[in-house]
CSV table of C-alpha atoms and ligand atoms in Angstrom, one decimal:
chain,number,residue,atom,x,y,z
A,306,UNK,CA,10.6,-67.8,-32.4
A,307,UNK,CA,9.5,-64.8,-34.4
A,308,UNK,CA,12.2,-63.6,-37.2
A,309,UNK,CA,14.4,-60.6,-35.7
A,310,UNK,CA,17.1,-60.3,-38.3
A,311,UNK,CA,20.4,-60.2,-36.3
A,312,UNK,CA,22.6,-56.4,-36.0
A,313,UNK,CA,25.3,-58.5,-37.2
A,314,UNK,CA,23.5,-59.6,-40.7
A,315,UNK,CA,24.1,-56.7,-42.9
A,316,UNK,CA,24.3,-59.7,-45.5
A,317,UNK,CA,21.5,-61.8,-46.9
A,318,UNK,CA,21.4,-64.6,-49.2
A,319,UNK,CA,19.8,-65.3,-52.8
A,320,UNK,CA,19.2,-68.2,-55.0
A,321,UNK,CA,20.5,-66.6,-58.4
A,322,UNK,CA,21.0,-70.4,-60.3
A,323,UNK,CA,19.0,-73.1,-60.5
A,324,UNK,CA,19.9,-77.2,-62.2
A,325,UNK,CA,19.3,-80.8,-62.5
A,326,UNK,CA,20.7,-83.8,-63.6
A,327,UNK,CA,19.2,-86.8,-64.3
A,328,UNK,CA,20.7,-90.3,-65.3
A,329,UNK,CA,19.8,-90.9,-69.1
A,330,UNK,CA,18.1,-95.0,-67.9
A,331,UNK,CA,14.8,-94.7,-66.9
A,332,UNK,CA,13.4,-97.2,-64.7
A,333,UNK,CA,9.5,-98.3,-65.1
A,334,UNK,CA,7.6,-100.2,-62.6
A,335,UNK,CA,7.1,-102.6,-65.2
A,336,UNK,CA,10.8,-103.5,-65.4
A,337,UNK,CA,10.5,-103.6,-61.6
A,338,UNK,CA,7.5,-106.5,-62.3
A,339,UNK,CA,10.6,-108.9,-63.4
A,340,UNK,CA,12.9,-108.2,-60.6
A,341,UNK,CA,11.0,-108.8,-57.7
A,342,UNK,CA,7.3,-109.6,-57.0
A,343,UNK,CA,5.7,-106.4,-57.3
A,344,UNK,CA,3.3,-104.9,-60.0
A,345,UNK,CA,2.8,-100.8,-61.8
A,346,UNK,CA,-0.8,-101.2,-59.6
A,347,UNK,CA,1.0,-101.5,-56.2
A,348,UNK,CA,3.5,-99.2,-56.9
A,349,UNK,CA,1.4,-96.3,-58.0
A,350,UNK,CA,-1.1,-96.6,-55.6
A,351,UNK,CA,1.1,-96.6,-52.4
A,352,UNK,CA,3.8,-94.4,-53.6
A,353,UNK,CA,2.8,-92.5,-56.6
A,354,UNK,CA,6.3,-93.7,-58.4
A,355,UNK,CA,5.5,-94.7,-62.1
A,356,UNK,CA,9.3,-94.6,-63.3
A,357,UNK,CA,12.6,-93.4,-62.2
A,358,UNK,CA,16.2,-92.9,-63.6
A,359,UNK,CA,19.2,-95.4,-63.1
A,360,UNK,CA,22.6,-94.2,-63.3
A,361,UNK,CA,25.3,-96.5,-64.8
A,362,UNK,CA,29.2,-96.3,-64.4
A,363,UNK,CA,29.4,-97.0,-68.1
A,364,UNK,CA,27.6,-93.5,-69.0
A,365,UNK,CA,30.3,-91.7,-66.7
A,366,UNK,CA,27.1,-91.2,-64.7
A,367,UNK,CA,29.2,-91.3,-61.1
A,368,UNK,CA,28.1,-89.3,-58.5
A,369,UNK,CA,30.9,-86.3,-59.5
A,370,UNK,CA,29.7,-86.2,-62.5
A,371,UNK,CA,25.8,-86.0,-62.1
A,372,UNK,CA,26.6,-83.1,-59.0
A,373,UNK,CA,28.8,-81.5,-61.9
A,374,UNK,CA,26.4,-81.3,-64.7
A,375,UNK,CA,24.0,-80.3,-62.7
A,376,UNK,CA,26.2,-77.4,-61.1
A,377,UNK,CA,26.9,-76.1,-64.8
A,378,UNK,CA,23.9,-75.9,-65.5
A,379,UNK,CA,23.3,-73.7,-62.6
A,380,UNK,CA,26.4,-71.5,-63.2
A,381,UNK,CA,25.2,-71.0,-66.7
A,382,UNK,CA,21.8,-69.7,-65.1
A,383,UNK,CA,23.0,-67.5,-62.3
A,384,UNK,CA,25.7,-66.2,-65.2
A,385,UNK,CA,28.6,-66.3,-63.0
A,386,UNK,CA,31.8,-67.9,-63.7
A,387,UNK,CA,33.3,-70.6,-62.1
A,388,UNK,CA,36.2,-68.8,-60.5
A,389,UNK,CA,33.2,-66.6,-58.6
A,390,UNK,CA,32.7,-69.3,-56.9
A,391,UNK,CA,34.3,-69.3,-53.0
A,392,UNK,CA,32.4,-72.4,-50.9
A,393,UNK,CA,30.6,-75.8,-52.6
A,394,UNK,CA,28.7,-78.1,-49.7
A,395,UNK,CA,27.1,-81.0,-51.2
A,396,UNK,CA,24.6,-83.3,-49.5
A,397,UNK,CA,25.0,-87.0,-50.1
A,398,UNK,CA,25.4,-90.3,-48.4
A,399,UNK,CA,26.8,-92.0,-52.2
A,400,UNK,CA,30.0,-90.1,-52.8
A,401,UNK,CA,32.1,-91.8,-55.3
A,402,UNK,CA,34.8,-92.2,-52.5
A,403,UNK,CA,34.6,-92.2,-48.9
A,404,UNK,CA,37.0,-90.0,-49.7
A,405,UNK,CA,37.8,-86.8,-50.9
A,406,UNK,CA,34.5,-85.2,-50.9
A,407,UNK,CA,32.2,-84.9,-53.6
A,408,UNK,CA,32.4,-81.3,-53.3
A,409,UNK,CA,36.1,-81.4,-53.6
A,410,UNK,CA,35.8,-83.6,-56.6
A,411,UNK,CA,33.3,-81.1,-58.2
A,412,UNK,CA,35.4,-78.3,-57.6
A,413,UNK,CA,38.5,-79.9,-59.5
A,414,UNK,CA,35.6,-80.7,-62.4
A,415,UNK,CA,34.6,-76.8,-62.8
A,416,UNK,CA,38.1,-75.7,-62.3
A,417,UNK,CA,36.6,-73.7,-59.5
A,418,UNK,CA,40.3,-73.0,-57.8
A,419,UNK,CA,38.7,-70.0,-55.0
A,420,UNK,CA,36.5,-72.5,-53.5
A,421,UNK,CA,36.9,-74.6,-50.1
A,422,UNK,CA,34.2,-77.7,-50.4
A,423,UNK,CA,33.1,-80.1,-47.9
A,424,UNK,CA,30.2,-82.7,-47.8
A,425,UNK,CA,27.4,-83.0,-45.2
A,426,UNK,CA,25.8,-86.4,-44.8
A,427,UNK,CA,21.9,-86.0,-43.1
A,428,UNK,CA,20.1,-88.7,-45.3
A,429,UNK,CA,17.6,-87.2,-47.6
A,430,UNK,CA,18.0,-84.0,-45.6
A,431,UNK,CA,21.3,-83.5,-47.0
A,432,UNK,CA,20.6,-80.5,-49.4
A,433,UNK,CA,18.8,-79.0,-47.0
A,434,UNK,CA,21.6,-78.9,-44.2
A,435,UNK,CA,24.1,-77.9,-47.0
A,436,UNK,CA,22.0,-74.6,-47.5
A,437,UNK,CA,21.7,-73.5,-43.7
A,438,UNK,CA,25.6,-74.1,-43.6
A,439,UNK,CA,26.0,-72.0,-47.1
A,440,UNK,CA,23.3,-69.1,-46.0
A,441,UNK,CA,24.7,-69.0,-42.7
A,442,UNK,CA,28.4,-68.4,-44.2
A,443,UNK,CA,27.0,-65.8,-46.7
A,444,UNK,CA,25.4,-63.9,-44.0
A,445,UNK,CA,28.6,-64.4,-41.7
A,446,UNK,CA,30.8,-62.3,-45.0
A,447,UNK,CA,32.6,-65.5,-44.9
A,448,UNK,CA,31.4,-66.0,-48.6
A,449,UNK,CA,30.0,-64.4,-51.1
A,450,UNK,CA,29.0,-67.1,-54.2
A,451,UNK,CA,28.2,-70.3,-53.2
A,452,UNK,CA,27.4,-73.5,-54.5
A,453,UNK,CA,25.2,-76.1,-53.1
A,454,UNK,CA,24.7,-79.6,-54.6
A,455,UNK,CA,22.1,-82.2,-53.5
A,456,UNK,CA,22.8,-85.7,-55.2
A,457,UNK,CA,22.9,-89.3,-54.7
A,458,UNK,CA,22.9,-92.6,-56.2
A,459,UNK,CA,20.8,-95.0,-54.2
A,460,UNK,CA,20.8,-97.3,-56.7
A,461,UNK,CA,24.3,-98.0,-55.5
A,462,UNK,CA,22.7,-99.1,-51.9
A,463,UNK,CA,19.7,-100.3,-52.9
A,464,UNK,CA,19.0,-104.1,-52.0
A,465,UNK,CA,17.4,-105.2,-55.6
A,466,UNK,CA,15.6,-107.8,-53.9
A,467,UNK,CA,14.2,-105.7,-51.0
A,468,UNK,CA,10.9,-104.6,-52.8
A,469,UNK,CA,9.6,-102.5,-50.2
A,470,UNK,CA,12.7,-100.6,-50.8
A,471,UNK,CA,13.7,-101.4,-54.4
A,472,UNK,CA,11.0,-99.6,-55.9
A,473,UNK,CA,11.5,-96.0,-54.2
A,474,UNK,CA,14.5,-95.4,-54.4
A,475,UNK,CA,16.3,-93.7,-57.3
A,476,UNK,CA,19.3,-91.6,-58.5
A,477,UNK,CA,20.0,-88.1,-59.3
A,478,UNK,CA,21.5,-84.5,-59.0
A,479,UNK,CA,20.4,-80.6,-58.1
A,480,UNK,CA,22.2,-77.5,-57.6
A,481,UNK,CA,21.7,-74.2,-56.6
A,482,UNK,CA,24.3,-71.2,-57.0
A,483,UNK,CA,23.8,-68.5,-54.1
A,484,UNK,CA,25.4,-65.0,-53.6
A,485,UNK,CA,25.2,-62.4,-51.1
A,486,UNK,CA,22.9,-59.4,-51.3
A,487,UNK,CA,22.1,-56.7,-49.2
A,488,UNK,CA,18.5,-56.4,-50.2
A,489,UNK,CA,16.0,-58.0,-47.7
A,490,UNK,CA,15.2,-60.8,-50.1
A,491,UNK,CA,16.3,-64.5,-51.1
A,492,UNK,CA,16.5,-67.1,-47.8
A,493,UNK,CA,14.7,-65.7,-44.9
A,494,UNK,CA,15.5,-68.9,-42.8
A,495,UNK,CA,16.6,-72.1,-42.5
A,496,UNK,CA,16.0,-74.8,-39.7
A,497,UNK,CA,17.5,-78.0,-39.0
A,498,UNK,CA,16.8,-80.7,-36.4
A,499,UNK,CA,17.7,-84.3,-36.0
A,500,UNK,CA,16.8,-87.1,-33.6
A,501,UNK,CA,19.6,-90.3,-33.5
A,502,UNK,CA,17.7,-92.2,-31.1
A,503,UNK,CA,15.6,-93.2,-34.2
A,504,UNK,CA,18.4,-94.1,-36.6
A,505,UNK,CA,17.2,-97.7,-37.1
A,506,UNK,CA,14.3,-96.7,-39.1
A,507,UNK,CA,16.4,-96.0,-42.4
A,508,UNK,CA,20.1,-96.9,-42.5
A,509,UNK,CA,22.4,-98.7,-44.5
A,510,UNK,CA,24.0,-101.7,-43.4
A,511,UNK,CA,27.4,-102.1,-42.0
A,512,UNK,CA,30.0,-100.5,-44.0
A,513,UNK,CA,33.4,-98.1,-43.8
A,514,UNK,CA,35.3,-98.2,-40.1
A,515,UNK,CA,32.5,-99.9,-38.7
A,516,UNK,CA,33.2,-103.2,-40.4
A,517,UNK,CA,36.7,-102.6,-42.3
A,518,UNK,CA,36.8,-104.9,-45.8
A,519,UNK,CA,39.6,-106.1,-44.6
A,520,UNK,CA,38.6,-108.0,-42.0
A,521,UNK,CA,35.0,-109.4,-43.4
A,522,UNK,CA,34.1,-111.5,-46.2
A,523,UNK,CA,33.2,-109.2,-49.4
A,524,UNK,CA,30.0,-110.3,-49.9
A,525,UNK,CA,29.1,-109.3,-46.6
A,526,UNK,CA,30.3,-106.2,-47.5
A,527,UNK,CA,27.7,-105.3,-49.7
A,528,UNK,CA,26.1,-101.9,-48.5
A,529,UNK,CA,22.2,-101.9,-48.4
A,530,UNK,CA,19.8,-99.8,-47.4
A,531,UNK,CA,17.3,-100.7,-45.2
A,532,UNK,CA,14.2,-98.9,-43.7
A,533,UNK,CA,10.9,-99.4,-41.6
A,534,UNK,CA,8.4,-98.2,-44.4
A,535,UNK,CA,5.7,-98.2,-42.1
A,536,UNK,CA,7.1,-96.3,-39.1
A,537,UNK,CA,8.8,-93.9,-40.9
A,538,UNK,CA,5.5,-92.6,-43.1
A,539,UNK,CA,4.2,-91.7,-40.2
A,540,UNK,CA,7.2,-89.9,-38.3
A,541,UNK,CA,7.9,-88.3,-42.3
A,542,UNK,CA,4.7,-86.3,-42.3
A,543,UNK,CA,5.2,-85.2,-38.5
A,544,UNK,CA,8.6,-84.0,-38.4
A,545,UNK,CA,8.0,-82.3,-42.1
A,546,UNK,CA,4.7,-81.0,-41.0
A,547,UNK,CA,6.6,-79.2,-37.7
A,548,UNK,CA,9.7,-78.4,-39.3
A,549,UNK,CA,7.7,-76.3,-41.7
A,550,UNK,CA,5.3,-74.6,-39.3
A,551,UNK,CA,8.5,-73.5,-37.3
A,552,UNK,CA,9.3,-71.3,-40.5
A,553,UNK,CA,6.6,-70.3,-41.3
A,554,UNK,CA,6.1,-69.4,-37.7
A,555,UNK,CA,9.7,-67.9,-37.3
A,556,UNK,CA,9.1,-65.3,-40.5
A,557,UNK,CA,5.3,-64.5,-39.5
A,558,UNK,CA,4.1,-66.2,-42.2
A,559,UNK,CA,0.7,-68.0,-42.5
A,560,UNK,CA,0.1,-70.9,-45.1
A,561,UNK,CA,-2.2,-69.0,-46.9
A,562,UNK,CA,1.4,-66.6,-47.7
A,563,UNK,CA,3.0,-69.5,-49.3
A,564,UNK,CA,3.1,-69.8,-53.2
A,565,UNK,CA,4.4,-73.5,-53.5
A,566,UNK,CA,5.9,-76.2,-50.8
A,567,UNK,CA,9.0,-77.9,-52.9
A,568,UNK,CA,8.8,-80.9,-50.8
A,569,UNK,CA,10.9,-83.8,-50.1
A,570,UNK,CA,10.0,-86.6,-52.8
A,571,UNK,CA,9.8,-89.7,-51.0
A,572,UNK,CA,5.8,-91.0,-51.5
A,573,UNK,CA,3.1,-89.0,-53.4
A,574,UNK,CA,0.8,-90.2,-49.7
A,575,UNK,CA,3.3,-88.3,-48.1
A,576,UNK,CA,2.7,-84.9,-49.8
A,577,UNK,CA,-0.9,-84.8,-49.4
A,578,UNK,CA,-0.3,-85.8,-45.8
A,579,UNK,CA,1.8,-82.8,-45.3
A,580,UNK,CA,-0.8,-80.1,-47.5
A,581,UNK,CA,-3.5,-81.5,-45.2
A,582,UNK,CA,-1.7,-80.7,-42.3
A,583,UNK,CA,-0.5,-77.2,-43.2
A,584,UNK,CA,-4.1,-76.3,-45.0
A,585,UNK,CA,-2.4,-76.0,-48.6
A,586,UNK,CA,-4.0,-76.9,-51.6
A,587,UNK,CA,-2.7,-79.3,-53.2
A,588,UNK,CA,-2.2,-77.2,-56.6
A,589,UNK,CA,0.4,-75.4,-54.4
A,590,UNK,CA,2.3,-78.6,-53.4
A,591,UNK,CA,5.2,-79.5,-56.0
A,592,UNK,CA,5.5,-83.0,-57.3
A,593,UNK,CA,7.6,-85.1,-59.8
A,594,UNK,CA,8.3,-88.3,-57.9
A,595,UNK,CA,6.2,-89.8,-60.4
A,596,UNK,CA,9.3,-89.5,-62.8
A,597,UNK,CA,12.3,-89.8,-60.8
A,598,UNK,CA,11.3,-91.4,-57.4
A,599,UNK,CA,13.3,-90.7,-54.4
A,600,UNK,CA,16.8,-89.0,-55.2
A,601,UNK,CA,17.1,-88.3,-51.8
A,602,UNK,CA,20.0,-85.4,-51.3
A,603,UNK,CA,18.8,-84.8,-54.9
A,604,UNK,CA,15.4,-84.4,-55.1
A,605,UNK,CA,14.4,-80.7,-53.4
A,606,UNK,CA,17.2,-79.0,-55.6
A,607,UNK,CA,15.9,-81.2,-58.6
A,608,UNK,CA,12.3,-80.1,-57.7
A,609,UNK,CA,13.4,-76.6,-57.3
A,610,UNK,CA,14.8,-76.9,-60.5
A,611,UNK,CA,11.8,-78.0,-62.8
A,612,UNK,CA,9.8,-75.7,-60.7
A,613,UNK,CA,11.5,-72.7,-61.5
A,614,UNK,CA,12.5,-74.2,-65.3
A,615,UNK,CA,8.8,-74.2,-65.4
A,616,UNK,CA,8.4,-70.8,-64.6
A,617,UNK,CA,6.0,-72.0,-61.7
A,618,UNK,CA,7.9,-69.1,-59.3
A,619,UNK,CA,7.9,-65.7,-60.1
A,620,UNK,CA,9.6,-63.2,-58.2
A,621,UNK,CA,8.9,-62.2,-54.5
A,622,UNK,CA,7.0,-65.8,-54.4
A,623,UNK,CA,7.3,-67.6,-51.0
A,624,UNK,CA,8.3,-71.2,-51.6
A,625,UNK,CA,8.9,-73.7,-48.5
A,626,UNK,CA,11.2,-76.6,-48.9
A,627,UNK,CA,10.9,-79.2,-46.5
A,628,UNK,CA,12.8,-82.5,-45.7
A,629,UNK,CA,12.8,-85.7,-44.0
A,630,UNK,CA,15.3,-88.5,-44.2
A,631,UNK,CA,17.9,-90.7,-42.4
A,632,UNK,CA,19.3,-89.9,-39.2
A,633,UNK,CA,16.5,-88.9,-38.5
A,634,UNK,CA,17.0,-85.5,-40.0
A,635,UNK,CA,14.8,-83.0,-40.9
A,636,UNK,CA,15.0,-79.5,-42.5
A,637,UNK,CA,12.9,-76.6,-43.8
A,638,UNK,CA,13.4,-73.1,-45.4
A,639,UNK,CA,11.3,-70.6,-46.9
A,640,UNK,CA,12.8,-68.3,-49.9
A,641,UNK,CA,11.3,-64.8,-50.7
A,642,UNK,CA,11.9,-65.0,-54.9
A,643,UNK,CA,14.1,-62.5,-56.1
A,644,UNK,CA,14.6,-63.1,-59.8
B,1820,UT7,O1,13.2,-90.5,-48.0
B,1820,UT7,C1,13.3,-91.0,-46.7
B,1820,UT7,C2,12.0,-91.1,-46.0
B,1820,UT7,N1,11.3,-92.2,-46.6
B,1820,UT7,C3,10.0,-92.4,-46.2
B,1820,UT7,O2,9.6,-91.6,-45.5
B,1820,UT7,C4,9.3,-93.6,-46.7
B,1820,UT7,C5,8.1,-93.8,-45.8
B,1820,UT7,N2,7.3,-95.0,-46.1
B,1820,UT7,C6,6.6,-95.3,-47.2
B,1820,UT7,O3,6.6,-94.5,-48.1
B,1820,UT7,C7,5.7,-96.5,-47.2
B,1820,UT7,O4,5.6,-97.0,-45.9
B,1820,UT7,C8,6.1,-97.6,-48.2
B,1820,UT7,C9,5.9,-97.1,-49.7
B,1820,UT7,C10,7.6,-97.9,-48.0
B,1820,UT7,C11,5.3,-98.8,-48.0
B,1820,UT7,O5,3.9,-98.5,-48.2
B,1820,UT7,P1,2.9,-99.1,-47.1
B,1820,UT7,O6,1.5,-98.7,-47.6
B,1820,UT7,O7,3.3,-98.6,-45.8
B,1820,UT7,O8,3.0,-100.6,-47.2
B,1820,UT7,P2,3.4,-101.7,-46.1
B,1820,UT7,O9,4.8,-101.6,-45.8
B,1820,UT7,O10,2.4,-101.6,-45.0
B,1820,UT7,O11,3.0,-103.0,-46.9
B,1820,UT7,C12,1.7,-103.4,-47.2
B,1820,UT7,C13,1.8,-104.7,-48.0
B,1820,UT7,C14,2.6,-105.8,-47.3
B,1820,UT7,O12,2.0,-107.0,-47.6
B,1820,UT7,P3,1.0,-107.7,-46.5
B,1820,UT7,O13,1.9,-107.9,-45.3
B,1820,UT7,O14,-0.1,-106.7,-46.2
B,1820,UT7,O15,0.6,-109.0,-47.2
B,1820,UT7,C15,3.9,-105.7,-48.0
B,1820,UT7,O16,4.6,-106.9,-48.0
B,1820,UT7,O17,2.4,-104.4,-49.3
B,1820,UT7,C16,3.4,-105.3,-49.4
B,1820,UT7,N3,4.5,-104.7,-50.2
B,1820,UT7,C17,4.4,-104.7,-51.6
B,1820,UT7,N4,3.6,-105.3,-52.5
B,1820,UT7,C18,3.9,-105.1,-53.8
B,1820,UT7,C19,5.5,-104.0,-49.8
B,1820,UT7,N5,6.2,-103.5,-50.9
B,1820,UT7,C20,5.6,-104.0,-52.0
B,1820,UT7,C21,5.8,-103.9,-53.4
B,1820,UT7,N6,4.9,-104.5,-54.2
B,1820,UT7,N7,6.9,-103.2,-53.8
């Protein structure tokens, strides 16, 4: 499917504001060591995780709040006001409430009246699907400034006794602000896919309408997360592997083209199973999930962040984002740099 850009696009979209927010606890694997039996070795070695940040109600660190900070601080980048803004999507499966949205919530935060906001839930793809819905509404004329928030707060559904799960998963928030352009630069694609049939290899437990509190027991209530580790590493590099050549194949790109992957942060293994499989060195392959873990919605637009904060992409750069997660979903996109 080679890239024939539609009559109908006269629109394209750009990234013009990058930012992250982090939860001020931080997490080591050594505190892990007197939780559950696990040790710094094991977890470094299998994962590449040496610490990760915690959020706590008692620091105002909800979900709303992390997705809003980090939204400022993308506003304040992309130098826009608030009242530019016309569409939030956030990507999450930890909203504060099942309802209103987060991106409702955020929007009442920035004062950010023009706006219509909605949620997407597609597991650790979340940000990912949030950004095809966004680009394909900028290129429609439907919207002109967008925001898109990835966040989540897994540590809210994480089963502290579960340490084949405990120790991945962590919490945090990214944001990008987009806008419309004419010029032939910003998102050249995005591409989404999902397969249900495999749902049971990362879900949370029973929860909402499925099993309504008032009919259960609370403590049966409580909403974990569970996954097939083993299963799911190897379906990870597959699906993020041929979600990525299918941009790079739709744009007539080679890997070679590609000036950084901003992958999904779930294990360090994965990573360097997906650069071997696309030929990129590893140099080119961004990773912090040594500090913050898995943020799942969160932790593209949080890498995306640091990256650029970095000054590690420089205008007309090719960058790929890839992502894997619950659902099974996957996603990818490739960005043509144009700040
Ligand atoms: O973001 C969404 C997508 N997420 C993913 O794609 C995650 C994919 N999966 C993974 O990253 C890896 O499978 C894990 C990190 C979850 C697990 O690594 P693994 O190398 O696949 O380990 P394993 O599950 O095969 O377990 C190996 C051993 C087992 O012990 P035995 O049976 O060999 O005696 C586990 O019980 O390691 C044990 N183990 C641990 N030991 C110390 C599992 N978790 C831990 C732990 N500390 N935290």
């Amino acid at each position: 499917m080679e890239r024939k850009p539609s009559i109908h696009s006269m629109y394209q979209t750009q990234i013009i504001g990058t930012g992250s927010c982090l939860p001020k606890r931080v997490l080591t694997n050594k505190d892990l060591e007197d939780i559950v039996d696990t040790s710094d070795k094991w977890i470094t070695r299998r994962t590449g995780i040496k610490e990760r940040h915690i959020s706590s109600n008692n620091e105002n660190e909800t979900t709303t709040e992390l997705a809003t900070q980090a939204s400022l601080k993308a506003i304040e980048m992309a130098g826009i006001e608030n009242q530019d803004i016309d569409l939030i999507i956030t990507g999450t499966v930890t909203s504060d409430r099942q309802f209103p949205s987060t991106s409702c919530m955020v929007q009442d935060s920035l004062k950010a009246t023009r706006a219509a906001g909605f949620d997407v839930s597609a597991g650790c793809s979340g940000f990912l699907y949030a950004l095809s819905i966004a680009d394909n509404a900028i290129r429609c004329g439907t919207s002109k400034t967008a925001l898109v928030i990835g966040v989540d707060r897994l540590s809210s559904i994480t089963n502290w006794l579960d340490r084949s799960t405990c120790v991945l998963l962590a919490d945090g928030a990214g944001a990008v602000v987009l806008n419309s352009t004419t010029e032939n630069q910003g998102i050249l694609s995005t591409h989404i896919r999902s397969d249900g049939a495999l749902w049971e290899l990362l879900y949370s437990s029973p929860g909402n309408s499925y099993s309504p509190k008032i009919l259960n027991d609370l403590d049966q209530m409580t909403y974990h997360l569970r996954m097939e580790g083993k299963r799911l590493f190897k379906k990870a590099i597959n699906c993020l592997t041929s979600i990525a050549k299918e941009a790079l194949q739709y744009n007539s790109l080679s890997s070679s083209d590609i000036n950084l992957v901003v992958p999904h942060q779930a294990n360090q293994r994965i990573i360097e199973g997906l650069a071997k499989s696309l030929a990129i060195p590893l140099e080119k392959m961004y990773s912090n999930i040594q500090l913050f873990g898995n943020t799942s919605s969160a932790s593209i637009p949080i890498a995306l962040d640091n990256a650029n904060r970095e000054g590690l992409i420089k205008k007309n750069d090719y960058v790929l984002l890839s992502s894997f997660g619950a659902g099974l979903t996957w996603a990818s996109s490739i960005l043509n740099w144009s700040r």
